[in-house]
Short mmCIF file of C-alpha atoms and ligand atoms in Angstrom, two decimals:
data_model
loop_
_atom_site.label_atom_id
_atom_site.label_comp_id
_atom_site.label_asym_id
_atom_site.label_seq_id
_atom_site.Cartn_x
_atom_site.Cartn_y
_atom_site.Cartn_z
CA MET A 1 -57.75 24.88 -78.89
CA VAL A 2 -56.94 27.12 -75.97
CA LYS A 3 -53.40 28.46 -75.84
CA PHE A 4 -52.11 28.48 -72.25
CA THR A 5 -49.57 30.93 -70.83
CA PRO A 6 -47.96 30.97 -67.34
CA GLU A 7 -50.09 33.78 -66.62
CA SER A 8 -53.46 32.47 -67.90
CA VAL A 9 -53.37 29.07 -66.01
CA ASP A 10 -55.61 28.93 -63.06
CA TYR A 11 -53.52 26.75 -60.64
CA SER A 12 -56.28 26.78 -57.92
CA LEU A 13 -57.31 23.01 -58.17
CA TYR A 14 -54.50 20.91 -59.65
CA LEU A 15 -55.21 17.25 -60.02
CA VAL A 16 -52.25 14.84 -60.39
CA THR A 17 -53.38 11.56 -61.72
CA GLY A 18 -52.95 8.16 -60.09
CA ARG A 19 -54.76 5.30 -61.63
CA GLU A 20 -53.62 3.00 -58.99
CA LEU A 21 -55.65 4.71 -56.49
CA LEU A 22 -59.03 4.72 -58.32
CA PRO A 23 -61.73 2.95 -56.42
CA ALA A 24 -62.39 -0.76 -57.75
CA GLY A 25 -64.30 -0.70 -60.99
CA LYS A 26 -63.87 3.01 -61.57
CA ASP A 27 -62.77 3.85 -65.06
CA TYR A 28 -59.70 6.31 -65.24
CA TYR A 29 -61.41 8.47 -67.91
CA GLU A 30 -64.91 8.66 -66.33
CA SER A 31 -63.16 9.59 -63.14
CA LEU A 32 -61.07 12.28 -64.91
CA GLU A 33 -64.07 13.81 -66.65
CA GLU A 34 -66.19 13.93 -63.46
CA SER A 35 -63.40 15.60 -61.62
CA LEU A 36 -63.37 18.18 -64.40
CA LYS A 37 -66.98 18.82 -63.93
CA GLY A 38 -66.23 19.40 -60.23
CA GLY A 39 -64.04 22.27 -61.03
CA VAL A 40 -60.28 20.83 -61.51
CA THR A 41 -58.26 23.53 -63.36
CA VAL A 42 -55.07 21.72 -64.12
CA VAL A 43 -54.39 18.04 -64.90
CA GLN A 44 -50.97 16.45 -64.62
CA VAL A 45 -50.52 12.88 -65.96
CA ARG A 46 -48.28 11.02 -63.57
CA GLU A 47 -47.27 7.39 -64.59
CA LYS A 48 -44.41 5.89 -62.92
CA THR A 49 -44.35 2.27 -64.31
CA ILE A 50 -45.79 1.99 -67.79
CA ASP A 51 -44.06 1.78 -71.10
CA THR A 52 -43.73 4.94 -73.26
CA GLY A 53 -46.27 3.95 -75.85
CA GLU A 54 -48.96 3.52 -73.05
CA PHE A 55 -48.00 6.64 -71.47
CA VAL A 56 -48.47 8.54 -74.79
CA GLU A 57 -51.72 6.93 -75.48
CA ILE A 58 -53.08 7.66 -71.95
CA ALA A 59 -51.76 11.25 -72.16
CA ARG A 60 -53.39 11.67 -75.75
CA ARG A 61 -56.78 10.36 -74.63
CA THR A 62 -56.64 12.62 -71.39
CA LYS A 63 -55.73 15.62 -73.55
CA GLU A 64 -58.83 15.10 -75.56
CA ILE A 65 -60.72 15.40 -72.26
CA THR A 66 -59.04 18.29 -70.78
CA ASP A 67 -59.22 20.23 -74.13
CA LYS A 68 -63.15 19.82 -73.85
CA TYR A 69 -63.15 21.60 -70.51
CA GLY A 70 -60.65 24.19 -71.52
CA VAL A 71 -58.02 22.91 -68.73
CA PRO A 72 -54.36 22.72 -69.32
CA LEU A 73 -52.53 19.31 -69.50
CA PHE A 74 -49.13 18.84 -67.79
CA ILE A 75 -46.95 15.79 -67.94
CA ASN A 76 -44.89 14.38 -65.19
CA ASP A 77 -41.16 14.08 -65.75
CA ARG A 78 -41.21 13.09 -69.46
CA VAL A 79 -40.33 15.74 -72.00
CA ASP A 80 -40.76 13.16 -74.92
CA VAL A 81 -44.30 12.45 -73.87
CA CYS A 82 -44.97 16.34 -73.39
CA LEU A 83 -43.82 16.86 -76.87
CA ALA A 84 -45.74 13.88 -78.26
CA VAL A 85 -49.15 14.88 -77.31
CA GLY A 86 -48.67 18.76 -77.45
CA ALA A 87 -49.22 19.17 -73.62
CA ALA A 88 -49.20 22.69 -72.18
CA GLY A 89 -46.55 21.99 -69.55
CA LEU A 90 -44.06 19.82 -67.84
CA HIS A 91 -43.63 19.10 -64.18
CA VAL A 92 -40.03 17.90 -63.15
CA GLY A 93 -38.71 16.76 -59.76
CA GLN A 94 -35.41 17.57 -58.30
CA THR A 95 -33.73 14.42 -59.68
CA ASP A 96 -35.49 14.47 -62.94
CA MET A 97 -34.06 15.97 -66.22
CA PRO A 98 -32.60 19.50 -65.21
CA VAL A 99 -34.90 22.38 -66.04
CA ASP A 100 -32.30 24.18 -68.47
CA LEU A 101 -32.26 21.08 -70.38
CA ALA A 102 -35.96 20.39 -70.53
CA ARG A 103 -36.32 24.07 -71.49
CA SER A 104 -33.79 23.69 -74.43
CA LEU A 105 -35.84 20.70 -75.76
CA LEU A 106 -39.28 22.20 -75.48
CA PRO A 107 -40.97 24.98 -77.40
CA LYS A 108 -40.40 28.32 -75.53
CA ASP A 109 -44.19 28.57 -74.64
CA ILE A 110 -44.31 25.36 -72.67
CA ILE A 111 -45.12 25.88 -68.95
CA ILE A 112 -42.58 24.21 -66.55
CA GLY A 113 -42.96 23.42 -62.94
CA ILE A 114 -40.41 21.89 -60.38
CA SER A 115 -41.09 20.27 -57.10
CA VAL A 116 -39.36 21.97 -54.20
CA SER A 117 -39.14 20.80 -50.48
CA SER A 118 -36.97 23.38 -48.93
CA THR A 119 -36.35 27.14 -49.11
CA LYS A 120 -32.93 26.17 -50.82
CA GLU A 121 -34.55 24.31 -53.62
CA ALA A 122 -36.94 27.25 -54.00
CA GLN A 123 -34.26 29.79 -54.07
CA ALA A 124 -32.47 27.72 -56.80
CA ALA A 125 -35.68 27.62 -58.85
CA VAL A 126 -36.26 31.32 -58.54
CA ASP A 127 -32.54 32.02 -59.47
CA SER A 128 -32.86 29.84 -62.55
CA GLY A 129 -35.35 32.17 -63.95
CA LEU A 130 -36.53 29.19 -65.96
CA VAL A 131 -39.51 27.93 -63.90
CA ASP A 132 -43.22 29.16 -64.02
CA TYR A 133 -44.40 27.40 -60.82
CA VAL A 134 -43.25 25.29 -57.83
CA GLY A 135 -44.88 22.31 -56.31
CA ILE A 136 -44.17 22.69 -52.66
CA GLY A 137 -44.28 19.52 -50.59
CA ALA A 138 -44.87 17.16 -49.19
CA VAL A 139 -46.91 19.22 -46.71
CA TRP A 140 -48.30 16.28 -44.84
CA TRP A 141 -47.58 12.45 -44.97
CA THR A 142 -49.12 10.79 -48.04
CA GLY A 143 -49.66 7.28 -49.15
CA SER A 144 -49.57 8.33 -52.72
CA LYS A 145 -45.81 8.78 -53.04
CA ASP A 146 -42.73 7.27 -51.17
CA LEU A 147 -41.20 10.37 -49.25
CA LYS A 148 -38.06 8.29 -48.77
CA GLY A 149 -37.81 9.42 -45.14
CA LYS A 150 -37.88 13.10 -45.98
CA LEU A 151 -39.52 15.34 -43.33
CA CYS A 152 -42.91 16.89 -44.36
CA LEU A 153 -42.94 20.60 -44.41
CA GLY A 154 -46.12 21.50 -42.54
CA VAL A 155 -48.12 24.65 -42.96
CA ASP A 156 -45.08 26.78 -41.50
CA GLY A 157 -42.70 25.03 -44.02
CA VAL A 158 -44.89 26.19 -47.06
CA GLY A 159 -44.88 29.64 -45.78
CA GLU A 160 -41.10 29.94 -45.58
CA VAL A 161 -40.98 28.61 -49.19
CA LEU A 162 -43.68 31.15 -50.16
CA ASP A 163 -41.57 33.97 -48.63
CA VAL A 164 -38.60 32.99 -50.86
CA LEU A 165 -40.84 33.40 -53.93
CA ALA A 166 -42.11 36.77 -52.67
CA GLU A 167 -38.31 37.95 -52.32
CA GLY A 168 -37.63 36.63 -55.87
CA GLN A 169 -40.55 38.55 -57.19
CA LYS A 170 -39.19 41.97 -55.82
CA VAL A 171 -36.02 41.49 -58.04
CA SER A 172 -37.38 39.60 -61.04
CA ALA A 173 -40.00 40.35 -63.65
CA LYS A 174 -41.17 36.76 -63.55
CA GLU A 175 -43.69 35.70 -60.95
CA VAL A 176 -43.15 32.01 -59.82
CA LYS A 177 -46.47 30.47 -59.04
CA SER A 178 -46.99 27.97 -56.45
CA VAL A 179 -49.01 24.85 -55.54
CA ALA A 180 -48.79 22.86 -52.35
CA ILE A 181 -48.93 19.14 -52.51
CA GLY A 182 -49.05 16.20 -50.20
CA GLY A 183 -51.64 14.77 -47.82
CA ILE A 184 -54.14 17.69 -48.79
CA HIS A 185 -57.66 16.66 -48.16
CA LEU A 186 -61.00 18.70 -47.35
CA PRO A 187 -60.65 18.82 -43.60
CA ASN A 188 -57.04 20.19 -43.71
CA LEU A 189 -57.56 22.49 -46.62
CA PRO A 190 -58.62 25.54 -44.69
CA GLN A 191 -55.70 25.28 -42.18
CA LEU A 192 -53.19 25.18 -45.21
CA LEU A 193 -54.82 28.00 -47.05
CA HIS A 194 -55.17 30.33 -44.06
CA GLY A 195 -52.03 29.20 -42.23
CA SER A 196 -49.44 29.30 -45.03
CA PRO A 197 -49.29 32.87 -46.07
CA SER A 198 -45.73 33.84 -45.80
CA PRO A 199 -44.57 35.32 -42.31
CA LYS A 200 -42.84 38.30 -44.00
CA HIS A 201 -44.72 38.94 -47.13
CA LEU A 202 -48.20 37.33 -46.63
CA LYS A 203 -47.92 35.80 -49.90
CA GLY A 204 -50.35 32.91 -50.33
CA LEU A 205 -50.59 29.95 -52.46
CA ASP A 206 -52.05 29.87 -56.06
CA GLY A 207 -53.39 26.57 -55.64
CA VAL A 208 -53.34 23.05 -54.28
CA ALA A 209 -52.37 19.67 -55.87
CA VAL A 210 -54.11 16.46 -55.02
CA ILE A 211 -54.13 12.93 -55.95
CA SER A 212 -56.05 10.64 -53.56
CA ASP A 213 -58.59 13.15 -52.43
CA ILE A 214 -60.24 13.20 -55.75
CA VAL A 215 -58.78 10.11 -57.63
CA GLY A 216 -59.53 7.86 -54.64
CA SER A 217 -63.21 8.92 -54.37
CA PRO A 218 -65.96 7.01 -56.00
CA GLU A 219 -67.59 10.42 -56.63
CA PRO A 220 -64.57 12.63 -57.88
CA GLU A 221 -67.11 15.32 -59.11
CA ASN A 222 -68.43 15.75 -55.53
CA ALA A 223 -64.86 15.59 -54.06
CA ALA A 224 -63.56 18.22 -56.42
CA ARG A 225 -66.69 20.47 -55.79
CA LYS A 226 -66.10 20.41 -52.18
CA LEU A 227 -62.49 21.38 -52.47
CA ARG A 228 -63.41 24.06 -54.89
CA ALA A 229 -66.11 25.56 -52.37
CA VAL A 230 -63.25 26.06 -49.89
CA LEU A 231 -60.86 27.23 -52.48
CA ASP A 232 -63.18 29.73 -53.83
CA SER A 233 -64.11 31.29 -50.56
CA TYR A 234 -60.55 31.66 -49.54
CA HIS A 235 -59.37 33.11 -52.89
CA ARG A 236 -62.34 35.43 -53.06
CA ALA A 237 -61.63 36.76 -49.45
CA ARG A 238 -58.02 37.43 -50.58
CA LYS A 239 -58.74 39.08 -53.71
CA ASP A 240 -61.33 41.51 -52.28
CA GLN A 241 -59.20 42.20 -49.38
CA ALA A 242 -56.65 45.07 -49.13
CA GLY A 243 -55.19 43.38 -45.93
CA LEU A 244 -54.14 39.85 -46.85
CA HIS A 245 -54.59 38.05 -43.70
CA ALA A 246 -57.83 39.11 -42.87
CA VAL A 247 -61.25 37.42 -44.06
CA PHE A 248 -63.43 39.95 -42.87
CA GLY A 249 -62.48 43.61 -42.87
CA PHE A 250 -62.73 47.01 -44.40
CA ASN A 251 -60.67 48.74 -47.15
CA LEU A 252 -59.05 52.20 -46.91
CA THR A 253 -62.20 54.16 -47.37
CA GLY A 254 -63.86 52.46 -44.66
CA ASN A 255 -66.12 50.61 -46.82
CA SER A 256 -66.53 46.83 -46.94
CA GLY A 257 -63.84 45.39 -49.36
CA TYR A 258 -66.26 42.80 -50.88
CA SER A 259 -67.62 43.23 -54.23
CA LYS A 260 -71.46 42.81 -54.36
CA ARG A 261 -72.90 39.17 -55.03
CA ASN A 262 -76.50 38.72 -56.14
CA GLU A 263 -78.78 36.63 -54.13
CA LYS A 264 -78.21 33.41 -56.35
CA GLU A 265 -74.50 33.58 -55.93
CA LEU A 266 -74.66 34.13 -52.24
CA LEU A 267 -76.92 31.14 -51.82
CA GLU A 268 -74.75 28.92 -54.01
CA ALA A 269 -71.61 29.94 -51.91
CA ALA A 270 -73.39 29.21 -48.70
CA ALA A 271 -74.72 26.02 -49.78
CA GLY A 272 -71.26 24.97 -51.08
CA LEU A 273 -69.67 25.72 -47.70
CA ILE A 274 -72.45 24.05 -45.74
CA ALA A 275 -71.82 20.93 -47.84
CA VAL A 276 -68.08 21.14 -46.82
CA VAL A 277 -69.06 21.42 -43.05
CA ARG A 278 -71.27 18.32 -43.23
CA GLU A 279 -68.62 16.29 -44.90
CA SER A 280 -65.55 17.40 -42.76
CA THR A 281 -67.28 17.87 -39.37
CA PRO A 282 -64.77 20.34 -38.20
CA LEU A 283 -64.17 20.68 -34.49
CA ALA A 284 -65.06 24.21 -33.62
CA HIS A 285 -63.76 25.33 -30.29
CA GLN A 286 -65.70 28.20 -28.87
CA ILE A 287 -65.00 30.18 -25.84
CA THR A 288 -68.17 32.24 -25.71
CA ASN A 289 -70.54 34.26 -23.63
CA ILE A 290 -72.84 32.49 -21.05
CA VAL A 291 -75.90 33.82 -22.75
CA VAL A 292 -75.46 32.11 -26.05
CA ALA A 293 -73.08 29.10 -25.25
CA ASN A 294 -75.81 26.51 -25.36
CA ASP A 295 -77.45 27.99 -28.52
CA SER A 296 -74.00 28.19 -30.29
CA ALA A 297 -73.22 24.60 -29.40
CA ASN A 298 -76.52 23.39 -30.71
CA ALA A 299 -76.28 25.57 -33.92
CA THR A 300 -72.90 24.05 -34.68
CA LEU A 301 -74.15 20.52 -34.32
CA ALA A 302 -77.24 21.53 -36.63
CA MET A 303 -74.81 22.76 -39.20
CA GLY A 304 -72.79 19.48 -39.13
CA GLY A 305 -69.95 20.56 -37.13
CA SER A 306 -68.64 19.37 -33.68
CA PRO A 307 -68.71 21.90 -30.95
CA ILE A 308 -66.29 22.01 -28.03
CA MET A 309 -66.98 24.91 -25.41
CA ALA A 310 -63.78 24.21 -23.13
CA SER A 311 -62.47 27.20 -21.54
CA ALA A 312 -59.98 26.04 -18.97
CA GLU A 313 -56.54 27.58 -19.39
CA GLN A 314 -54.93 24.07 -18.40
CA GLU A 315 -56.45 22.29 -21.42
CA VAL A 316 -57.04 24.74 -24.21
CA GLY A 317 -53.37 24.83 -25.49
CA ASP A 318 -53.44 21.04 -25.97
CA LEU A 319 -56.87 21.13 -27.44
CA SER A 320 -55.60 23.72 -30.03
CA LYS A 321 -53.49 21.10 -31.81
CA VAL A 322 -56.71 19.07 -32.65
CA ILE A 323 -59.27 21.77 -33.28
CA SER A 324 -60.36 23.10 -36.68
CA GLY A 325 -60.80 26.53 -35.76
CA LEU A 326 -61.46 28.99 -32.65
CA LEU A 327 -63.94 31.40 -31.77
CA ILE A 328 -63.56 33.91 -28.94
CA ASN A 329 -66.51 35.97 -28.05
CA PHE A 330 -66.03 38.78 -25.41
CA GLY A 331 -69.54 39.00 -24.28
CA THR A 332 -68.97 37.87 -20.72
CA ILE A 333 -65.18 37.70 -20.16
CA LYS A 334 -65.22 35.01 -17.43
CA ASP A 335 -62.54 32.89 -18.95
CA ARG A 336 -59.95 35.41 -19.53
CA ALA A 337 -56.96 33.15 -18.87
CA GLY A 338 -58.33 30.43 -21.20
CA MET A 339 -59.17 33.06 -23.90
CA LEU A 340 -55.40 34.18 -23.87
CA VAL A 341 -53.93 30.64 -23.83
CA ALA A 342 -56.39 29.44 -26.53
CA GLY A 343 -55.89 32.54 -28.82
CA LYS A 344 -52.08 32.45 -28.72
CA ALA A 345 -52.01 28.66 -29.21
CA ALA A 346 -54.32 29.02 -32.17
CA ASN A 347 -51.92 31.37 -33.73
CA VAL A 348 -49.06 29.16 -33.07
CA ASN A 349 -50.82 26.10 -34.55
CA LYS A 350 -52.12 28.10 -37.42
CA LYS A 351 -55.85 27.49 -36.85
CA PRO A 352 -58.26 30.16 -38.13
CA ILE A 353 -59.80 32.46 -35.34
CA VAL A 354 -62.86 34.43 -35.35
CA PHE A 355 -62.62 37.04 -32.53
CA ASP A 356 -65.87 38.73 -31.54
CA PRO A 357 -64.62 41.54 -29.31
CA VAL A 358 -68.11 42.56 -27.82
CA ALA A 359 -68.20 45.98 -26.42
CA VAL A 360 -64.45 46.21 -26.52
CA GLY A 361 -64.46 50.00 -26.04
CA ALA A 362 -66.72 49.86 -23.00
CA THR A 363 -64.07 49.01 -20.38
CA ALA A 364 -60.42 49.14 -19.80
CA PHE A 365 -60.48 45.51 -18.89
CA ARG A 366 -61.78 44.60 -22.37
CA ARG A 367 -59.37 46.70 -24.13
CA GLN A 368 -56.38 45.26 -22.36
CA THR A 369 -57.69 41.73 -22.80
CA SER A 370 -58.27 42.36 -26.54
CA LYS A 371 -54.75 43.24 -26.71
CA GLY A 372 -53.63 39.89 -25.27
CA LYS A 373 -52.34 41.32 -21.94
C1 LIG B 1 -47.48 19.74 -58.70
C2 LIG B 1 -46.65 18.78 -58.35
N1 LIG B 1 -45.74 19.01 -57.29
C3 LIG B 1 -44.96 17.93 -56.91
C4 LIG B 1 -44.81 16.90 -57.66
C5 LIG B 1 -43.79 15.84 -57.35
O1 LIG B 1 -42.87 15.50 -58.53
P1 LIG B 1 -41.66 14.78 -58.30
O2 LIG B 1 -40.76 15.37 -57.21
O3 LIG B 1 -40.98 14.59 -59.68
O4 LIG B 1 -42.02 13.21 -57.81
P2 LIG B 1 -42.96 12.33 -58.60
O5 LIG B 1 -44.30 13.00 -58.97
O6 LIG B 1 -42.18 12.16 -60.07
O7 LIG B 1 -42.92 11.11 -57.69
C6 LIG B 1 -45.69 16.63 -58.67
N2 LIG B 1 -45.77 15.39 -59.46
N3 LIG B 1 -46.50 17.53 -59.01
C1 TZP B 2 -46.65 13.47 -56.00
C2 TZP B 2 -46.27 14.02 -54.77
N1 TZP B 2 -45.24 14.96 -54.47
C3 TZP B 2 -45.35 15.26 -53.29
S1 TZP B 2 -46.36 14.53 -52.30
C4 TZP B 2 -47.09 13.69 -53.64
C5 TZP B 2 -48.24 13.00 -53.49
C6 TZP B 2 -49.53 13.68 -53.23
O1 TZP B 2 -50.80 12.77 -53.29
P1 TZP B 2 -51.95 13.02 -52.22
O2 TZP B 2 -52.74 14.25 -52.66
O3 TZP B 2 -52.69 11.75 -52.36
O4 TZP B 2 -51.30 13.01 -50.66
#
């Protein structure tokens, strides 16, 4: 049996169970095993209404399956169930058993996570020195938990919590890991991953926790695989990069920061991402040059995306709220005002931007426009 430590856990795709959300006729254990095949890396058993005996039995059978896949099992709220089944970790909320008490009752190698929904709660978690990871949320509205009127954090709120963790890391030997939770689905995952790195420290999430996106799917393996493709592409870019915000770039030696991938790996990664595009039909806003605009729109459609080629400064700010990402291509700078408004709005709305500064060194006008002036 694998022994998990806070450092060895891969938090990237954290599944929280929710038997009440299974599609009609879908068996819980079957769904769980399929989601593990799709690339889930942590499983938390969350049961809110059943008796202790049934909870223990479900957790025990769940652990048989997670053990088979070398994935750690966490238990929501219940120290007794965690002990009874020999789970790797416990997750508690702000109003559950206090972390110091849970720590005193559990073996010292048990991983403990706590939910945080504000910078204050995150600071308390860091200060306690007892917590291995935090569940940050809810990011967005969710039907899987009663949020009791609490406001959702949004992508910016997640970033502020990540800054608190980064500050804590400077003064403590213990790194508190992080997953975001609440309303996370394939179409909004890139926005969360790329938009949340903290404003001051550029600290990113270690993973995302989901219930309905996987449990509610008739094909949980497929659902998990698609989330995995986006997560892998994001984590790989961050790992390979010196500059954490950039997806494409060069390291200090001027060489590409990417480690080499063989043909098979590249094809698999590309196929995974194309499947994601087909599934999530991203709205790709493009202000591009007149030579390629028509081809780019058709290529976007052929890939399964949805192009919008709007460039009027009067509307691109509004559009920014609903798009999945923005391309600005400088080939023919006809729509300078629209480019500037769209670029700034995409930053405010935390939408990923691809900027193609064609021939930026050729004229003063291009250089100045590239600086947003
Ligand atoms: C990873 C993760 N993050 C947050 C939660 C929410 O936990 P809690 O605040 O205890 O609420 P309930 O799940 O008990 O309703 C979680 N379970 N997992
Ligand atoms: C348990 C929990 N805690 C904060 S939001 C949430 C529910 C997340 O479920 P979903 O992924 O279906 O939005």
